[in-house]
Coordinates of C-alpha atoms and ligand atoms in Angstrom, one line a residue:
M674 CA -0.1 0.0 0.0
G675 CA 1.1 3.5 -0.4
G676 CA 1.1 5.8 2.2
G677 CA 2.9 8.9 2.3
D678 CA 2.9 9.6 6.2
G679 CA 4.3 6.4 6.9
T680 CA 0.8 4.7 8.3
S681 CA 0.8 1.9 5.6
K682 CA 3.4 -0.5 4.2
G683 CA 4.0 -2.3 6.9
D684 CA 5.4 -5.9 6.3
T685 CA 8.8 -5.6 6.6
V686 CA 10.5 -5.4 9.8
P687 CA 13.7 -4.6 10.7
R688 CA 15.2 -7.1 12.7
F689 CA 17.5 -6.6 15.5
Q690 CA 18.6 -7.8 18.7
R691 CA 19.0 -6.0 21.7
I692 CA 20.6 -7.3 24.6
A693 CA 21.3 -5.4 27.5
M694 CA 23.4 -6.9 31.0
L695 CA 21.3 -7.6 33.9
R696 CA 23.4 -5.8 36.7
R697 CA 21.8 -7.7 39.2
S698 CA 24.3 -8.7 42.2
S699 CA 24.6 -12.0 42.8
E700 CA 26.2 -13.6 46.1
I701 CA 26.8 -17.6 43.9
L702 CA 27.3 -16.1 40.7
N703 CA 30.0 -13.9 39.3
V704 CA 27.5 -12.3 36.2
G705 CA 27.3 -9.2 35.3
G706 CA 30.8 -8.4 34.7
T707 CA 30.8 -8.5 30.4
V708 CA 28.5 -6.0 28.9
M709 CA 27.4 -7.7 25.6
S710 CA 26.8 -4.7 22.8
A711 CA 23.3 -3.1 23.2
A712 CA 22.5 -2.2 19.9
E713 CA 23.2 -5.2 17.4
P714 CA 21.2 -4.4 14.5
N715 CA 21.7 -7.5 12.8
H716 CA 20.4 -10.6 10.5
A717 CA 21.5 -13.0 12.8
P718 CA 22.2 -16.1 10.6
A719 CA 20.1 -19.3 11.2
P720 CA 20.6 -21.3 14.0
A721 CA 21.7 -23.9 11.6
E722 CA 24.4 -21.8 10.1
R723 CA 25.6 -20.7 13.6
P724 CA 28.4 -22.4 15.2
L725 CA 27.4 -24.5 18.7
D726 CA 26.3 -23.1 21.5
F727 CA 28.6 -24.1 24.5
I728 CA 26.0 -26.7 25.6
R729 CA 25.7 -28.4 22.9
Q730 CA 29.7 -28.1 22.2
I731 CA 29.7 -30.0 25.2
V732 CA 27.1 -32.4 24.4
A733 CA 29.3 -33.2 20.9
D734 CA 32.5 -33.4 22.9
A735 CA 30.7 -36.2 24.8
V736 CA 29.3 -38.1 22.0
A737 CA 32.8 -37.8 20.1
A738 CA 34.4 -39.1 23.2
G739 CA 32.2 -42.2 23.5
Q740 CA 30.6 -41.1 26.8
H741 CA 28.1 -43.5 27.6
G742 CA 28.3 -45.0 24.3
G743 CA 27.4 -42.4 22.3
R744 CA 24.5 -41.8 24.2
V745 CA 22.7 -38.7 24.7
Q746 CA 19.3 -38.4 26.9
T747 CA 18.1 -34.9 28.4
R748 CA 15.2 -34.1 30.4
F749 CA 12.6 -31.0 30.8
P750 CA 11.8 -30.8 34.8
P751 CA 9.1 -28.2 35.3
E752 CA 7.7 -28.1 39.2
P753 CA 4.2 -28.7 38.2
N754 CA 3.3 -25.2 40.6
G755 CA 2.0 -23.0 37.7
Y756 CA 2.1 -22.8 34.3
L757 CA 4.8 -22.8 31.7
H758 CA 6.4 -19.3 30.4
I759 CA 8.2 -18.4 27.9
G760 CA 11.4 -18.9 29.9
H761 CA 11.0 -22.4 30.0
A762 CA 10.4 -22.5 26.1
K763 CA 13.8 -21.6 26.2
S764 CA 14.4 -24.4 28.5
I765 CA 12.1 -27.1 26.4
C766 CA 13.8 -26.1 22.9
L767 CA 17.1 -26.7 24.6
N768 CA 16.7 -29.9 25.9
F769 CA 14.3 -31.5 23.3
G770 CA 16.6 -29.8 20.7
I771 CA 19.6 -31.3 21.8
A772 CA 18.0 -34.9 22.2
K773 CA 16.5 -34.4 18.4
E774 CA 20.0 -33.1 17.0
F775 CA 22.2 -35.6 18.4
G776 CA 19.9 -38.7 18.1
G777 CA 19.0 -38.5 21.7
K778 CA 15.9 -39.0 23.9
C779 CA 14.4 -36.2 26.1
N780 CA 11.7 -37.0 29.2
L781 CA 9.2 -34.8 31.0
R782 CA 9.4 -34.8 34.3
F783 CA 7.6 -33.2 36.8
D784 CA 9.6 -32.3 39.5
D785 CA 6.8 -32.8 42.2
T786 CA 8.6 -32.9 45.6
N787 CA 6.4 -29.8 47.2
P788 CA 3.3 -31.1 47.5
T789 CA 1.5 -28.0 49.0
T790 CA 2.4 -26.0 45.7
E791 CA 1.7 -28.8 42.7
E792 CA -1.5 -29.4 41.4
T793 CA -3.1 -32.1 38.8
E794 CA -4.1 -28.7 36.8
Y795 CA -0.7 -27.7 36.2
V796 CA 0.6 -31.0 35.1
E797 CA -2.0 -31.3 32.5
S798 CA -1.2 -27.7 31.2
I799 CA 2.3 -28.5 30.9
Q800 CA 2.3 -31.3 28.6
D801 CA -0.2 -29.3 26.7
D802 CA 2.1 -26.8 26.0
V803 CA 5.3 -29.1 25.5
R804 CA 3.3 -30.5 22.9
W805 CA 1.6 -27.2 21.4
L806 CA 5.2 -26.2 21.4
G807 CA 5.8 -29.1 18.8
F808 CA 7.8 -31.3 21.3
Q809 CA 7.2 -34.9 22.1
W810 CA 8.8 -36.3 25.2
D811 CA 10.3 -39.9 25.5
G812 CA 9.5 -40.7 28.7
L813 CA 6.8 -39.4 31.2
F814 CA 8.4 -39.4 34.6
Y815 CA 7.7 -37.8 38.0
A816 CA 10.0 -37.3 41.2
S817 CA 7.1 -38.5 43.2
D818 CA 7.5 -42.1 41.7
Y819 CA 11.1 -42.0 42.9
F820 CA 10.4 -41.4 46.5
E821 CA 10.6 -44.9 47.6
Q822 CA 14.2 -45.2 46.0
L823 CA 15.0 -41.8 46.9
Y824 CA 14.2 -42.8 50.9
L825 CA 16.5 -45.7 50.4
W826 CA 19.2 -44.2 49.4
A827 CA 19.0 -41.3 52.3
E828 CA 18.7 -44.3 54.4
K829 CA 22.0 -45.6 52.7
L830 CA 23.5 -42.0 53.2
I831 CA 23.0 -42.4 57.0
E832 CA 24.1 -45.7 57.1
L833 CA 27.9 -44.6 55.4
G834 CA 27.7 -41.6 58.0
L835 CA 27.2 -39.2 55.6
A836 CA 23.7 -38.3 56.5
Y837 CA 22.0 -37.3 60.3
V838 CA 18.8 -36.4 61.7
D839 CA 18.7 -32.8 63.1
S840 CA 16.0 -31.9 65.8
Q841 CA 17.0 -28.5 66.2
T842 CA 14.2 -25.6 64.9
S843 CA 14.7 -24.2 61.5
E844 CA 15.6 -21.1 63.1
E845 CA 18.6 -22.2 65.1
I846 CA 19.5 -24.5 62.1
S847 CA 20.1 -21.1 60.2
Q848 CA 21.7 -19.3 63.1
Q849 CA 24.4 -22.0 63.1
R850 CA 25.2 -21.3 59.3
G851 CA 27.7 -18.9 59.9
T852 CA 28.6 -16.2 57.4
P853 CA 30.9 -16.1 54.4
Q854 CA 33.7 -15.4 56.6
I855 CA 32.5 -17.0 59.2
P856 CA 32.1 -21.1 59.4
G857 CA 29.1 -22.4 60.5
T858 CA 28.6 -24.3 63.9
H859 CA 28.2 -28.5 64.0
S860 CA 25.1 -29.1 65.2
P861 CA 24.6 -30.9 68.5
F862 CA 22.9 -33.4 67.2
R863 CA 25.9 -34.0 64.1
D864 CA 27.3 -36.8 65.6
R865 CA 24.1 -39.1 66.5
S866 CA 24.8 -42.4 65.8
V867 CA 23.9 -44.5 63.3
A868 CA 21.2 -46.6 64.6
E869 CA 19.8 -43.7 66.1
N870 CA 19.5 -41.5 63.0
L871 CA 18.1 -44.5 61.1
D872 CA 15.7 -45.2 63.8
L873 CA 14.6 -41.4 63.8
F874 CA 14.7 -41.3 60.2
R875 CA 12.3 -44.2 59.9
R876 CA 9.8 -43.0 62.5
M877 CA 9.6 -39.4 60.3
R878 CA 8.6 -41.2 57.9
K879 CA 6.1 -43.5 59.9
G880 CA 4.6 -40.0 60.8
E881 CA 5.3 -40.2 64.6
F882 CA 6.7 -36.7 64.4
P883 CA 5.2 -33.3 63.9
D884 CA 6.2 -31.2 61.0
G885 CA 9.3 -29.5 61.6
A886 CA 10.2 -31.7 64.5
H887 CA 13.3 -33.1 62.8
V888 CA 14.9 -32.8 59.6
L889 CA 17.4 -35.4 57.7
R890 CA 21.1 -33.2 57.0
A891 CA 23.6 -34.0 54.5
K892 CA 27.2 -34.4 56.7
I893 CA 29.6 -32.6 54.6
D894 CA 31.7 -29.0 55.3
M895 CA 30.2 -26.3 58.0
A896 CA 33.1 -24.7 56.9
S897 CA 32.8 -24.8 53.3
P898 CA 32.5 -21.6 51.2
N899 CA 29.8 -23.1 49.5
F900 CA 26.9 -22.6 51.9
L901 CA 25.0 -25.0 49.8
L902 CA 27.7 -27.6 51.5
R903 CA 27.2 -27.0 54.8
D904 CA 25.5 -29.6 55.8
P905 CA 22.1 -28.8 53.6
L906 CA 19.0 -30.2 54.6
L907 CA 17.8 -33.3 52.6
Y908 CA 14.5 -34.2 53.9
R909 CA 11.7 -32.7 55.8
I910 CA 8.8 -33.5 57.3
K911 CA 5.5 -32.4 56.1
K912 CA 1.9 -33.8 57.2
A913 CA 0.2 -32.7 53.0
H914 CA -1.6 -34.4 50.5
H915 CA 0.4 -34.7 47.2
H916 CA -1.1 -34.7 44.1
R917 CA 0.0 -38.3 43.3
T918 CA 1.0 -39.7 46.6
G919 CA -1.9 -38.4 48.2
D920 CA -1.0 -39.1 52.2
T921 CA 1.3 -41.9 51.4
W922 CA 4.7 -39.7 52.5
C923 CA 4.9 -37.0 55.2
I924 CA 8.4 -37.1 54.7
Y925 CA 9.6 -35.0 51.4
P926 CA 13.0 -34.7 50.0
M927 CA 14.5 -31.5 49.3
Y928 CA 14.6 -30.2 45.3
D929 CA 18.5 -30.4 45.7
Y930 CA 18.4 -33.7 46.9
A931 CA 15.8 -35.2 44.5
H932 CA 17.0 -33.7 41.5
G933 CA 20.3 -35.4 40.8
Q934 CA 19.6 -38.5 42.1
S935 CA 16.3 -38.5 39.4
D936 CA 18.4 -37.7 36.8
S937 CA 20.4 -40.4 37.9
I938 CA 17.8 -42.9 37.7
E939 CA 16.6 -41.7 34.3
Q940 CA 20.2 -42.4 33.2
V941 CA 20.4 -38.5 32.0
T942 CA 23.5 -37.7 30.6
H943 CA 23.1 -33.8 30.5
S944 CA 21.3 -32.1 33.1
V945 CA 20.5 -28.7 31.7
C946 CA 19.3 -26.0 33.7
T947 CA 19.5 -22.2 34.5
L948 CA 22.5 -20.4 35.8
E949 CA 21.5 -20.1 39.2
F950 CA 21.6 -23.8 40.1
D951 CA 25.6 -23.4 39.6
A952 CA 25.9 -23.4 43.1
H953 CA 24.0 -26.4 43.5
R954 CA 26.2 -28.8 41.4
P955 CA 28.8 -29.4 43.6
L956 CA 25.9 -31.0 45.8
Y957 CA 24.6 -32.7 42.8
D958 CA 27.7 -34.3 42.4
W959 CA 28.2 -35.6 46.0
C960 CA 25.5 -36.9 46.4
I961 CA 25.8 -39.3 42.9
E962 CA 29.3 -39.8 44.2
K963 CA 28.6 -41.0 47.8
L964 CA 25.6 -43.3 46.4
G965 CA 27.8 -44.5 43.7
I966 CA 24.9 -44.2 40.9
F967 CA 24.7 -43.3 37.4
P968 CA 26.8 -40.3 36.9
S969 CA 24.9 -37.6 35.6
R970 CA 26.6 -34.3 35.1
Q971 CA 24.7 -30.6 35.4
H972 CA 25.6 -27.8 32.8
E973 CA 24.2 -24.6 33.3
F974 CA 22.9 -21.7 30.8
A975 CA 21.3 -18.5 31.3
R976 CA 18.1 -18.1 31.7
L977 CA 15.4 -16.1 29.7
N978 CA 14.7 -12.5 30.9
L979 CA 12.3 -10.4 29.2
T980 CA 11.8 -6.6 28.9
Y981 CA 8.7 -5.3 30.1
T982 CA 7.3 -8.8 31.4
V983 CA 7.8 -10.9 34.2
M984 CA 9.0 -14.2 34.2
S985 CA 8.7 -16.6 37.3
K986 CA 5.5 -18.6 37.9
R987 CA 5.4 -17.3 41.8
K988 CA 4.9 -13.3 40.1
L989 CA 2.4 -15.0 37.1
L990 CA 0.5 -16.7 39.9
E991 CA 0.3 -13.3 41.7
L992 CA -1.0 -11.8 39.1
V993 CA -3.5 -14.6 38.5
Q994 CA -4.8 -14.9 42.4
A995 CA -5.5 -10.8 42.9
K996 CA -7.3 -10.8 39.0
L997 CA -5.1 -8.4 37.6
V998 CA -5.2 -10.5 34.5
S999 CA -8.0 -12.4 33.5
G1000 CA -5.6 -15.9 33.7
W1001 CA -3.3 -17.8 33.4
D1002 CA -3.8 -17.4 29.7
D1003 CA -4.6 -14.0 29.5
P1004 CA -3.1 -12.5 26.5
R1005 CA -0.9 -10.2 27.7
M1006 CA 1.1 -12.9 30.0
P1007 CA 4.3 -14.3 29.2
T1008 CA 2.8 -17.7 29.5
I1009 CA 3.1 -20.1 26.8
C1010 CA -0.9 -20.1 27.1
G1011 CA -0.9 -16.8 27.2
L1012 CA 1.1 -16.2 23.9
R1013 CA -0.8 -18.7 22.5
R1014 CA -4.4 -17.2 22.7
R1015 CA -2.5 -13.8 22.1
G1016 CA -1.7 -15.4 18.1
Y1017 CA 1.3 -16.8 19.0
T1018 CA 2.4 -19.6 16.7
P1019 CA 4.5 -22.6 17.9
E1020 CA 7.1 -21.9 15.0
A1021 CA 7.6 -18.3 15.8
I1022 CA 8.3 -19.1 19.6
R1023 CA 10.7 -21.7 18.3
A1024 CA 12.0 -19.2 16.0
F1025 CA 12.9 -16.7 19.0
C1026 CA 14.2 -19.6 21.0
G1027 CA 17.0 -20.5 18.3
E1028 CA 17.9 -16.6 17.8
I1029 CA 18.4 -15.9 21.0
G1030 CA 20.8 -18.7 21.3
I1031 CA 22.6 -19.9 24.8
T1032 CA 24.8 -18.2 26.9
K1033 CA 26.7 -18.4 30.1
Y1034 CA 25.4 -14.8 31.0
N1035 CA 22.5 -13.4 32.3
G1036 CA 20.9 -10.8 30.4
L1037 CA 17.7 -9.0 29.3
T1038 CA 16.4 -9.6 25.8
D1039 CA 14.1 -7.0 24.2
M1040 CA 10.6 -8.0 24.0
V1041 CA 10.8 -6.8 20.3
V1042 CA 13.3 -10.0 19.3
L1043 CA 9.8 -12.1 20.7
E1044 CA 7.6 -9.8 18.4
N1045 CA 9.7 -9.5 15.6
A1046 CA 9.9 -13.6 15.7
L1047 CA 6.1 -13.4 15.4
R1048 CA 5.9 -10.6 12.4
S1049 CA 8.4 -12.7 10.3
D1050 CA 6.2 -15.9 11.1
L1051 CA 2.8 -14.1 10.6
N1052 CA 3.8 -12.2 7.3
K1053 CA 4.1 -15.3 5.1
K1054 CA 1.0 -17.2 6.5
A1055 CA -1.2 -14.6 7.3
E1056 CA -4.3 -13.8 5.0
R1057 CA -5.0 -10.1 4.4
R1058 CA -8.2 -8.2 5.2
M1059 CA -10.0 -5.0 6.1
A1060 CA -11.3 -3.8 9.5
V1061 CA -11.8 -0.8 11.0
L1062 CA -11.0 -0.7 14.5
K1063 CA -12.2 3.3 15.5
P1064 CA -15.2 3.8 12.5
I1065 CA -16.3 6.7 11.4
K1066 CA -19.1 6.8 8.3
V1067 CA -18.3 8.4 4.7
V1068 CA -21.3 8.7 2.1
I1069 CA -20.4 8.1 -1.4
E1070 CA -22.4 10.8 -2.6
N1071 CA -21.9 10.1 -6.6
Y1072 CA -22.4 6.3 -5.7
D1073 CA -25.5 4.5 -6.6
A1074 CA -27.3 3.5 -3.6
D1075 CA -29.0 0.5 -5.0
L1076 CA -25.1 -0.8 -6.2
T1077 CA -23.1 -3.1 -4.5
E1078 CA -20.1 -4.0 -6.5
Q1079 CA -17.5 -7.1 -5.6
L1080 CA -14.1 -6.0 -5.8
D1081 CA -10.7 -8.1 -6.4
A1082 CA -8.6 -8.4 -3.2
V1083 CA -5.4 -9.7 -3.1
N1084 CA -5.2 -12.7 0.0
N1085 CA -1.6 -12.4 0.6
P1086 CA 1.4 -10.6 -1.5
E1087 CA 3.9 -13.0 0.2
D1088 CA 2.3 -16.1 -1.1
A1089 CA 0.6 -16.3 -4.7
E1090 CA -1.2 -19.6 -3.3
A1091 CA -3.3 -17.6 -1.1
G1092 CA -5.5 -16.3 -3.7
T1093 CA -7.4 -13.7 -4.1
R1094 CA -11.3 -12.9 -2.5
Q1095 CA -14.3 -10.3 -3.5
V1096 CA -14.9 -7.5 -1.2
P1097 CA -18.3 -5.8 -1.1
F1098 CA -18.7 -1.8 -2.0
S1099 CA -21.3 0.2 -1.7
R1100 CA -22.0 3.8 -0.8
E1101 CA -21.9 4.0 2.6
I1102 CA -18.3 2.5 4.1
Y1103 CA -16.4 3.0 7.0
I1104 CA -12.7 4.6 7.6
E1105 CA -11.1 4.9 10.8
Q1106 CA -11.1 8.2 12.4
D1107 CA -7.5 8.1 12.8
D1108 CA -7.8 8.7 8.6
F1109 CA -9.8 11.8 8.8
M1110 CA -8.7 15.1 9.9
E1111 CA -10.8 18.5 9.1
E1112 CA -8.0 20.8 9.8
P1113 CA -4.6 18.4 8.9
P1114 CA -1.1 19.4 9.8
K1115 CA 1.3 20.0 7.0
G1116 CA 2.6 16.4 6.0
Y1117 CA -1.0 14.8 6.8
F1118 CA -1.7 13.0 3.5
R1119 CA -5.0 11.1 4.6
L1120 CA -8.4 12.5 3.9
S1121 CA -9.7 15.7 4.5
P1122 CA -11.7 18.1 3.0
G1123 CA -10.6 18.4 -0.5
K1124 CA -8.1 16.2 -0.6
E1125 CA -8.1 12.8 -2.2
V1126 CA -6.9 9.2 -1.3
R1127 CA -6.7 5.8 -2.5
L1128 CA -9.6 3.3 -1.0
R1129 CA -7.5 -0.3 -0.8
W1130 CA -8.7 -2.2 -3.8
A1131 CA -11.7 0.2 -4.4
Y1132 CA -11.3 3.5 -5.9
F1133 CA -10.0 7.1 -5.5
I1134 CA -12.2 9.4 -3.0
K1135 CA -12.1 13.0 -2.0
C1136 CA -13.7 14.6 0.8
T1137 CA -16.3 17.4 -0.2
S1138 CA -17.9 18.2 3.6
V1139 CA -18.7 16.9 7.0
V1140 CA -21.3 16.6 8.9
K1141 CA -21.6 17.9 12.6
D1142 CA -23.7 17.5 15.6
E1143 CA -24.9 20.1 18.0
A1144 CA -21.2 19.6 20.3
G1145 CA -20.0 19.9 16.7
Q1146 CA -18.3 16.6 16.8
I1147 CA -17.9 15.2 13.1
T1148 CA -20.7 12.7 12.5
E1149 CA -20.3 11.6 8.9
I1150 CA -18.1 12.3 6.2
R1151 CA -19.0 13.4 2.8
A1152 CA -17.2 12.3 -0.7
T1153 CA -17.4 11.5 -4.3
Y1154 CA -15.3 9.0 -6.2
D1155 CA -14.1 8.5 -9.1
P1156 CA -15.3 5.7 -11.1
A1157 CA -12.5 5.8 -13.6
T1158 CA -9.9 4.5 -10.4
R1159 CA -11.4 1.4 -10.1
G1160 CA -9.0 -1.4 -8.4
G1161 CA -6.8 1.8 -7.6
D1162 CA -5.4 3.5 -10.0
S1163 CA -6.3 6.7 -12.3
P1164 CA -5.9 6.3 -16.0
D1165 CA -4.8 10.1 -16.2
G1166 CA -1.8 9.3 -13.9
R1167 CA -2.9 11.4 -11.1
K1168 CA -1.3 10.1 -7.9
V1169 CA -2.9 10.0 -4.1
K1170 CA -0.3 10.1 -0.9
A1171 CA -2.0 7.3 0.9
T1172 CA -4.7 4.4 0.6
I1173 CA -6.6 3.9 3.2
H1174 CA -8.6 0.7 4.5
W1175 CA -12.3 0.4 4.8
V1176 CA -15.4 -1.5 5.0
S1177 CA -18.6 -1.6 3.5
A1178 CA -21.0 -0.2 6.0
N1179 CA -24.0 -2.5 5.1
H1180 CA -22.1 -5.6 4.7
S1181 CA -19.5 -5.0 7.8
I1182 CA -19.8 -7.2 10.9
P1183 CA -19.3 -5.7 14.0
A1184 CA -16.8 -7.6 16.6
E1185 CA -14.3 -6.2 19.5
V1186 CA -11.1 -5.5 19.3
R1187 CA -8.6 -5.9 22.1
L1188 CA -5.2 -4.5 21.8
Y1189 CA -2.3 -5.2 23.9
D1190 CA 0.9 -3.3 25.3
H1191 CA 3.3 -4.7 27.9
L1192 CA 2.5 -5.7 30.8
C1193 CA 4.8 -3.7 32.7
K1194 CA 5.7 0.1 32.1
I1195 CA 9.3 -0.7 33.2
E1196 CA 12.0 -2.6 31.0
D1197 CA 13.5 -4.0 33.9
L1198 CA 11.5 -5.9 36.8
S1199 CA 14.9 -6.7 38.6
Q1200 CA 15.2 -3.0 39.0
V1201 CA 12.3 -2.5 41.4
P1202 CA 14.1 -2.2 44.8
D1203 CA 13.4 -5.1 47.6
G1204 CA 10.3 -4.4 49.6
E1205 CA 8.8 -2.4 46.9
D1206 CA 5.5 -3.8 45.4
W1207 CA 6.5 -5.1 41.8
K1208 CA 3.1 -5.2 41.1
N1209 CA 2.9 -0.9 41.3
Q1210 CA 5.4 -1.4 37.8
L1211 CA 1.9 -3.3 35.9
N1212 CA 1.0 -1.0 33.1
P1213 CA -2.6 0.4 33.5
A1214 CA -2.7 0.7 29.8
S1215 CA -2.1 -3.0 29.0
L1216 CA -5.4 -3.8 27.2
T1217 CA -7.4 -1.5 25.1
V1218 CA -10.9 -2.6 24.7
L1219 CA -12.5 -1.2 21.2
S1220 CA -16.0 -2.4 21.1
E1221 CA -17.5 -0.6 18.0
A1222 CA -15.0 -2.5 15.2
Q1223 CA -16.3 -3.5 11.7
L1224 CA -14.8 -6.4 9.8
E1225 CA -14.6 -7.1 6.2
P1226 CA -17.4 -10.2 5.9
S1227 CA -14.8 -12.9 5.1
L1228 CA -13.3 -12.2 8.4
S1229 CA -16.3 -14.3 9.9
T1230 CA -14.4 -17.5 8.4
F1231 CA -11.4 -16.3 11.1
A1232 CA -13.3 -17.4 14.1
D1233 CA -11.2 -20.6 13.9
G1234 CA -8.3 -18.9 15.1
R1235 CA -6.1 -19.0 11.9
P1236 CA -4.0 -15.8 12.1
V1237 CA -5.0 -12.6 10.1
Q1238 CA -3.3 -9.5 9.0
F1239 CA -5.8 -6.5 9.4
E1240 CA -4.5 -4.2 6.9
R1241 CA -2.1 -1.4 8.4
L1242 CA -3.4 -2.7 11.6
G1243 CA -1.0 -5.6 12.6
Y1244 CA -1.8 -9.3 13.2
F1245 CA -5.0 -10.6 15.0
V1246 CA -6.3 -13.9 16.1
A1247 CA -9.9 -14.4 17.0
D1248 CA -10.7 -15.1 20.8
K1249 CA -12.2 -17.8 22.8
D1250 CA -14.6 -14.7 24.3
A1251 CA -16.3 -14.8 21.1
E1252 CA -20.3 -14.5 21.5
P1253 CA -22.7 -15.4 18.7
G1254 CA -23.2 -12.2 16.5
K1255 CA -20.2 -10.7 18.2
L1256 CA -17.0 -11.8 17.0
V1257 CA -13.6 -10.7 19.2
F1258 CA -10.0 -10.5 17.9
N1259 CA -6.8 -10.3 20.0
R1260 CA -4.0 -7.9 18.5
S1261 CA -1.3 -10.7 18.6
V1262 CA 1.2 -7.8 17.6
T1263 CA 1.6 -4.4 15.6
L1264 CA 2.9 -4.4 12.2
K1265 CA 6.1 -2.2 13.3
D1266 CA 7.7 -1.3 16.7
A1267 CA 5.9 1.2 18.0
W1268 CA 7.9 1.5 21.2
A1269 CA 11.1 1.7 19.1
K1270 CA 9.7 4.6 16.9
A1271 CA 8.3 6.4 20.2
K1272 CA 11.5 5.8 21.9
K1273 CA 13.9 7.6 19.0
Ligands
ATP975 P1 10.2 -20.0 37.9 O1 11.1 -19.0 38.6 O2 9.4 -19.3 36.9 O3 8.7 -20.5 38.7 P2 11.4 -22.4 37.6 O4 12.6 -22.3 37.2 O5 11.1 -22.1 39.2 O6 10.7 -21.2 37.4 P3 10.9 -24.9 36.8 O7 9.4 -25.4 37.1 O8 11.7 -25.5 38.3 O9 10.8 -23.3 36.8 O10 11.5 -25.3 35.7 C1 11.9 -26.0 34.4 C2 12.7 -25.8 34.1 O11 12.9 -24.5 33.1 C3 14.3 -25.7 35.0 O12 15.2 -26.3 34.2 C4 14.5 -24.0 34.7 O13 15.9 -23.9 34.7 C5 13.8 -23.8 33.4 N1 13.6 -22.4 33.4 C6 12.7 -21.7 34.2 N2 12.7 -20.6 34.1 C7 13.6 -20.1 32.8 C8 13.7 -19.4 31.8 N3 13.2 -17.9 32.3 N4 14.6 -19.2 31.3 C9 15.2 -20.3 30.6 N5 15.2 -21.7 31.3 C10 14.3 -21.6 32.1
MG976 MG1 12.3 -24.1 40.4

C-alpha cells in the first residue's frame, strides 16, 4: 500500500536484537561483569548456520569421546506449581532440541517434591504446552515416582555416616549457618549414631513427629565456602497431601536431593538447567558420587529474561490470584497459553528461542526480538483482510445507493497460493477516525476536506464536506468517488499519497477488538527495589478494548483461530470470548515496533 505519511506499508520489519546485561548482584554467580553490545542491528544467521552453543558443544564432545556409548539423554523438569512461560520454552527447545540433534532422548519429568504448591491442573497444562510447542517426550516421569528409591538412598547415606537427623528448629539451624567469612557451627545432633539416625528417620517416615520436629541433613562441611555444602537439608517432615502420592508420605525430599538422583535414575547424560543452579552443582555431584549411582552431569545456561514482563511462576500466580489479569492465559501474560491465545505460533516461539541462543551470561532480551519472530512467521502465513477499529461513516454521494460491487482483493502478497477474494463495496463505508482530519497539519496525507485518497482495492475518493452534531463532533464524512479509478489506479496518471482501508457499512460485521501493550511499565523488573511491590510497575494501559469495530465480511471465517493481518493495523487472531453475533479479535502484534519509534 502507498501511504506518504508512513501509516501503511508494514510488512517488512527490521530485525534487530538488543541484549542489555542484567546487572543483578548475585552472591553465588559472578555474572554481570561482561557487557554485551547494547544495540546490535543484525540479521542473525539461522541457528543451523551458527557455531554450536557451549551446551551443544559439550554434548558434541561427549558424543565424540564415546561417553556413555555416545548416548544422549536430556530431560525437561518443570515443577507443576504454575503454567509454563516463555522462559521455559527456551529450556524446552534446548532439551528437546539437543535430544533430536544428537539422536538422543528427552524426558518430561515433573519435579513434584513440594506437595503444597503442586496441582494436577498444572501437570496437564504443562503437557499441553510442551506438545503445542511441537515436542514429544520419550519418557513421562515424576520425581514422586522415585520417592521410595530416594528414601532408600537416604538410608544408605545415613548408613555411610554421611547424613544425620537434626532435631533443632529451622531458626536454630539457620543461625548456625555462619557467614561467608565465618564458618558455620556444628549441630549438637551431628554426631548421632547411625542406629539412632536410622531409627529417627524411619519414625519420621511413619509420621510419628509433627512438621518441623526433625530434618535429615547431609554431613558435609560446615566450613565450606559454598553454603549449600554446609550440611544441607535432604528431607523435611510435611504432613501434606500430594497430588499423586496422596497421604502415603509425610516426609518429602528437598529439591537438591531429589533432582540429581532423579536424573541419575533416568540415566540422564546432560542435565541442563539455569545459571542459578551453578552453586548447587557440587551438592548434585556429591550425592551421586557418595551413592555410587549413574553419573549424570549438570550444565548451566543463562535463563531468559524479557523486557517489560515478568518471568517467574510465582509472580505470574500473584497476578492470577489478585485478578490483575483474566487468568493464566490472559493474552498479556508471557505464559505459553497466554502467548497462544494472543496469536503466537509454535514456529515463532521456536524461531525466537533459536535466535536468542544459549549463553552463560544473564541478560535481558528485548521483547522486540520475540515480536519480530512472530511478525516474520505471520507475514508469510497470515492472509490480509480489512477491519476498521474506530469507525466513522463516509457517504459517497455520487455512488448509486442500490449498488453493491464485488471488488477483487489479494489475500497475501507474500503467498501467491493464498489467492484472491471479493470485497463488497457500496455507497456507505466506514474508515478509521484516525484516517480523517478536518484541519490537517502539514504532512498529513490521509483524508481531509478537498483531499483525495485511495481506498484499498477500490477507488479514489475525495472528501467534499463533513456533517457535525450539535456539539460540533463530526458524525459523517461526505465524499465523491472517481469511477475511472476502480482497482486503485487513475487512468490519467493522477497520484494520491495515501491508501486507507475501509469496510462497506451495509456488509461489515461488528466485533470487539482487544489491543495489548506491555504488561509492565518498566523494562527491567529486577530493578524494583526489595520491599517495593513489583505490581506497582504494571502498565495500566496494557489492554484497550474497542467494542465498535467493523470487519470485512469474510473475517467471519477466521473464527477458527487462523492468524490474519488486518491491513495497516497488525496481526490478529479470534479469541475464545466470542459470542453469537459478536466476534472478538486479539491483536497478536503490530506491524512495526511502535515503541522503538516512540523512543527515538
Ligand atoms: P520460575 O522461577 O518461573 O518458577 P522455575 O525455575 O522455578 O521457574 P521450573 O518448573 O523449576 O521453574 O523450571 C523447569 C525448567 O525450566 C528448569 O530447568 C529451569 O531451569 C527452566 N527455566 C525456568 N525459567 C527459565 C527461564 N526464564 N529461562 C530458561 N529456562 C528456564
Ligand atoms: Mg524451580
